Amino acid sequence: MIDLALIGDLYRRYRDPLAKVRDAQRDLLRSNRGRLTPQLDDVEAEITYLLLRETRPDVVMELGALHGWSTTWILSALRDNGSGFLHTFDIIDNVVSNVPDDLSLGRWNFHKGDIRENLSQVPEGIGYLFVDAAHNGRFARWYLSELFPRVAAGTPVSVHDVFHGKRALPFTEGAAVLSWLRGNGTEPFTVSRAKAPAPNRALLELRRDLGLDEPVHTGTDNPMIYFRMPESRPVST
């Protein structure tokens, strides 16, 4: 189960390597001003890193990369694990020029194109699924029915841009995914400032206590949700 207790424990256990990655990401952002636009806020990027460090997946799939901010966080975790390979899918290839060679070599493959036309390229044995692509309900219903069944039960999953407010807007990706999770009896974890203010405050306090509160960049919404792939998978939403 992914919850505040687990995430707090991971922050404490991986505090030192996380601090080094935060510094490296801050330097990467400074050196790529105008070309690299962060799509993850600091806390959700850090949680992604921590879950990858803890679960040590052999195969990670990233659906949607844009300029590569999430990609570099994921690859940093795989580097620090000493194992694992990332498959990134996107219809544009901006990410390719932004990921440093020392992160990508030997642990990354970029697949350009619409994943709906390239399902054969989806790797087997996905151990972590990261989703930050088109945010409309139609695309979400597609991946709920076509991609999610390829991922084993218990696999950690992140879906971005769900809780910018207290509720996901109707007809959006977030609404579709939340409906699907309810149908599976699964409650996602979030530290969204709008949806979950108490966990958000608790984690900000912990980060401050650990000396991890200097911003890497300025986003603070943290709208991502996290869950483990449930056993049963009804596709109606």
Coordinates of C-alpha atoms in Angstrom, one line a residue:
M1 CA 0.0 0.0 0.0
I2 CA 1.2 3.5 -0.9
D3 CA 0.4 5.9 1.9
L4 CA 1.8 8.8 3.9
A5 CA 3.5 6.5 6.4
L6 CA 5.4 4.6 3.7
I7 CA 6.4 7.8 1.9
G8 CA 7.6 9.4 5.1
D9 CA 9.7 6.4 5.9
L10 CA 11.2 6.5 2.4
Y11 CA 12.2 10.1 2.8
R12 CA 14.1 9.3 5.9
R13 CA 15.8 6.2 4.5
Y14 CA 16.9 7.8 1.2
R15 CA 17.4 11.3 2.4
D16 CA 21.1 11.6 1.4
P17 CA 20.9 10.2 -2.2
L18 CA 17.7 12.2 -2.7
A19 CA 19.5 15.4 -1.6
K20 CA 22.2 14.7 -4.2
V21 CA 19.6 14.2 -7.0
R22 CA 17.8 17.4 -6.0
D23 CA 21.0 19.3 -6.4
A24 CA 21.7 17.7 -9.7
Q25 CA 18.2 18.4 -11.0
R26 CA 18.5 22.0 -9.9
D27 CA 21.7 22.3 -11.9
L28 CA 20.2 20.5 -14.9
L29 CA 17.3 23.0 -14.9
R30 CA 19.6 26.0 -14.7
S31 CA 21.7 24.8 -17.6
N32 CA 18.7 24.1 -19.7
R33 CA 16.7 27.3 -19.2
G34 CA 14.2 27.7 -22.0
R35 CA 14.5 24.1 -23.2
L36 CA 13.5 22.1 -20.2
T37 CA 10.2 22.9 -18.6
P38 CA 9.4 20.9 -15.4
Q39 CA 6.1 19.1 -15.5
L40 CA 6.4 17.6 -12.0
D41 CA 6.4 19.6 -8.8
D42 CA 9.2 18.8 -6.4
V43 CA 7.3 16.6 -4.0
E44 CA 5.7 14.4 -6.7
A45 CA 9.1 14.1 -8.5
E46 CA 10.7 13.1 -5.2
I47 CA 8.0 10.5 -4.4
T48 CA 8.5 9.0 -7.8
Y49 CA 12.2 8.8 -7.2
L50 CA 11.7 7.2 -3.7
L51 CA 9.2 4.6 -4.9
L52 CA 11.6 3.6 -7.7
R53 CA 14.5 3.3 -5.2
E54 CA 12.4 1.2 -2.9
T55 CA 10.7 -1.1 -5.5
R56 CA 13.9 -1.5 -7.7
P57 CA 12.0 -2.4 -10.9
D58 CA 13.8 -4.0 -13.8
V59 CA 11.6 -2.3 -16.3
V60 CA 9.9 1.1 -16.1
M61 CA 7.5 2.5 -18.6
E62 CA 7.0 6.3 -19.0
L63 CA 4.0 7.4 -21.0
G64 CA 4.5 11.1 -21.9
A65 CA 7.8 12.9 -21.3
L66 CA 7.5 16.3 -23.0
H67 CA 10.9 18.0 -22.2
G68 CA 12.2 15.2 -20.0
W69 CA 11.9 16.4 -16.4
S70 CA 10.2 13.3 -15.2
T71 CA 12.5 11.2 -17.4
T72 CA 15.6 12.5 -15.7
W73 CA 14.2 11.9 -12.2
I74 CA 13.3 8.3 -13.2
L75 CA 16.7 7.7 -14.7
S76 CA 18.4 9.1 -11.6
A77 CA 16.6 6.5 -9.5
L78 CA 17.6 3.7 -11.8
R79 CA 21.2 4.9 -11.8
D80 CA 21.2 5.0 -8.0
N81 CA 19.7 1.5 -7.9
G82 CA 22.4 0.2 -10.1
S83 CA 19.8 -1.6 -12.3
G84 CA 16.7 -1.1 -14.3
F85 CA 15.7 0.1 -17.8
L86 CA 13.3 2.9 -18.8
H87 CA 11.1 2.9 -21.9
T88 CA 9.7 6.3 -22.7
F89 CA 6.8 6.9 -25.1
D90 CA 5.8 10.2 -26.6
I91 CA 4.6 11.7 -29.9
I92 CA 7.3 14.4 -29.8
D93 CA 11.0 13.9 -29.2
N94 CA 12.0 17.1 -27.3
V95 CA 13.1 14.8 -24.4
V96 CA 16.0 13.3 -26.5
S97 CA 18.1 16.5 -26.5
N98 CA 17.5 17.2 -22.8
V99 CA 18.5 13.9 -21.1
P100 CA 22.3 13.8 -20.2
D101 CA 24.2 10.9 -21.7
D102 CA 25.4 9.8 -18.2
L103 CA 21.8 9.2 -17.3
S104 CA 20.6 7.6 -20.5
L105 CA 23.4 5.3 -21.7
G106 CA 22.6 1.7 -21.1
R107 CA 19.3 2.4 -19.3
W108 CA 16.9 4.2 -21.6
N109 CA 15.0 3.7 -24.9
F110 CA 12.8 6.4 -26.4
H111 CA 9.9 5.4 -28.6
K112 CA 8.5 8.2 -30.7
G113 CA 4.9 7.9 -31.9
D114 CA 1.3 7.4 -30.8
I115 CA 1.3 4.5 -28.4
R116 CA -2.1 3.5 -29.6
E117 CA -0.4 2.6 -32.8
N118 CA 2.7 1.1 -31.2
L119 CA 1.4 -1.3 -28.5
S120 CA 3.8 -4.0 -29.8
Q121 CA 6.6 -1.8 -28.4
V122 CA 5.3 -1.9 -24.9
P123 CA 7.9 -3.9 -22.9
E124 CA 7.0 -7.0 -20.9
G125 CA 7.5 -7.2 -17.2
I126 CA 6.7 -3.5 -16.4
G127 CA 7.7 -2.9 -12.8
Y128 CA 6.6 0.7 -12.6
L129 CA 4.2 2.6 -14.8
F130 CA 4.4 6.4 -15.0
V131 CA 1.6 8.2 -16.9
D132 CA 1.7 11.9 -17.9
A133 CA 0.4 12.1 -21.5
A134 CA -2.9 13.4 -23.0
H135 CA -5.3 14.3 -20.1
N136 CA -8.6 13.7 -21.8
G137 CA -11.1 11.0 -20.9
R138 CA -11.0 9.3 -24.2
F139 CA -7.3 8.6 -24.1
A140 CA -7.6 7.5 -20.4
R141 CA -10.3 5.0 -21.3
W142 CA -8.0 3.7 -24.1
Y143 CA -5.1 3.0 -21.8
L144 CA -7.3 1.7 -19.0
S145 CA -8.6 -1.0 -21.4
E146 CA -5.5 -1.6 -23.5
L147 CA -2.4 -0.8 -21.4
F148 CA -3.4 -1.5 -17.8
P149 CA -4.2 -5.2 -18.5
R150 CA -0.5 -5.6 -19.5
V151 CA 0.7 -4.5 -16.1
A152 CA 0.8 -7.1 -13.3
A153 CA -1.2 -6.6 -10.1
G154 CA 0.7 -4.9 -7.3
T155 CA 2.8 -2.8 -9.7
P156 CA 3.2 0.8 -8.6
V157 CA 1.5 3.4 -10.9
S158 CA 1.7 7.2 -11.1
V159 CA -0.8 9.3 -13.0
H160 CA -0.2 13.0 -13.2
D161 CA -2.5 16.1 -13.3
V162 CA -5.5 14.5 -11.5
F163 CA -6.0 16.7 -8.5
H164 CA -5.4 20.4 -9.4
G165 CA -8.6 21.0 -7.4
K166 CA -10.5 19.1 -4.8
R167 CA -12.1 17.0 -7.5
A168 CA -11.1 15.9 -11.0
L169 CA -13.0 17.8 -13.7
P170 CA -15.7 15.8 -15.5
F171 CA -14.7 14.0 -18.8
T172 CA -11.0 14.3 -18.0
E173 CA -8.4 11.6 -17.6
G174 CA -8.5 12.1 -13.9
A175 CA -12.2 11.5 -13.7
A176 CA -11.9 8.3 -15.8
V177 CA -9.0 6.9 -13.8
L178 CA -10.6 7.7 -10.4
S179 CA -13.8 6.0 -11.6
W180 CA -11.8 3.0 -12.7
L181 CA -10.1 2.8 -9.3
R182 CA -13.3 3.1 -7.4
G183 CA -14.6 0.1 -9.4
N184 CA -11.6 -1.8 -8.2
G185 CA -12.0 -0.7 -4.6
T186 CA -8.7 1.1 -4.7
E187 CA -8.0 4.5 -3.1
P188 CA -5.1 6.3 -4.6
F189 CA -2.6 8.2 -2.6
T190 CA -2.0 11.9 -3.3
V191 CA -0.3 14.9 -1.6
S192 CA -2.2 17.3 -3.8
R193 CA -2.4 20.7 -2.0
A194 CA -6.0 21.1 -3.0
K195 CA -7.2 17.5 -2.5
A196 CA -5.1 16.4 0.5
P197 CA -4.0 19.5 2.5
A198 CA -3.2 17.6 5.7
P199 CA -0.8 15.0 4.1
N200 CA 0.6 17.8 2.0
R201 CA 1.5 19.9 5.1
A202 CA 2.9 16.8 6.9
L203 CA 5.2 16.0 4.1
L204 CA 6.4 19.6 3.7
E205 CA 7.2 19.6 7.4
L206 CA 9.1 16.4 7.2
R207 CA 11.1 17.7 4.2
R208 CA 11.9 20.8 6.1
D209 CA 13.1 18.8 9.1
L210 CA 15.3 16.7 6.8
G211 CA 16.7 19.8 5.1
L212 CA 15.1 19.1 1.8
D213 CA 12.8 22.2 1.6
E214 CA 14.9 24.4 -0.8
P215 CA 12.9 24.4 -4.0
V216 CA 14.2 22.8 -7.1
H217 CA 11.6 24.6 -9.0
T218 CA 8.5 26.6 -8.0
G219 CA 5.5 24.3 -8.6
T220 CA 3.5 23.4 -5.5
D221 CA 0.2 21.9 -6.7
N222 CA 1.4 18.2 -6.6
P223 CA -1.7 16.8 -8.5
M224 CA -0.3 13.3 -9.1
I225 CA -1.9 10.2 -7.7
Y226 CA -0.1 6.9 -6.8
F227 CA -1.5 3.4 -6.4
R228 CA -0.7 -0.2 -6.9
M229 CA -2.3 -2.0 -9.8
P230 CA -5.4 -3.8 -8.5
E231 CA -6.2 -7.4 -9.0
S232 CA -9.5 -7.1 -10.9
R233 CA -9.7 -4.7 -13.8
P234 CA -13.2 -3.6 -15.0
V235 CA -12.7 -1.2 -17.9
S236 CA -16.0 0.6 -17.6
T237 CA -15.6 4.2 -16.3

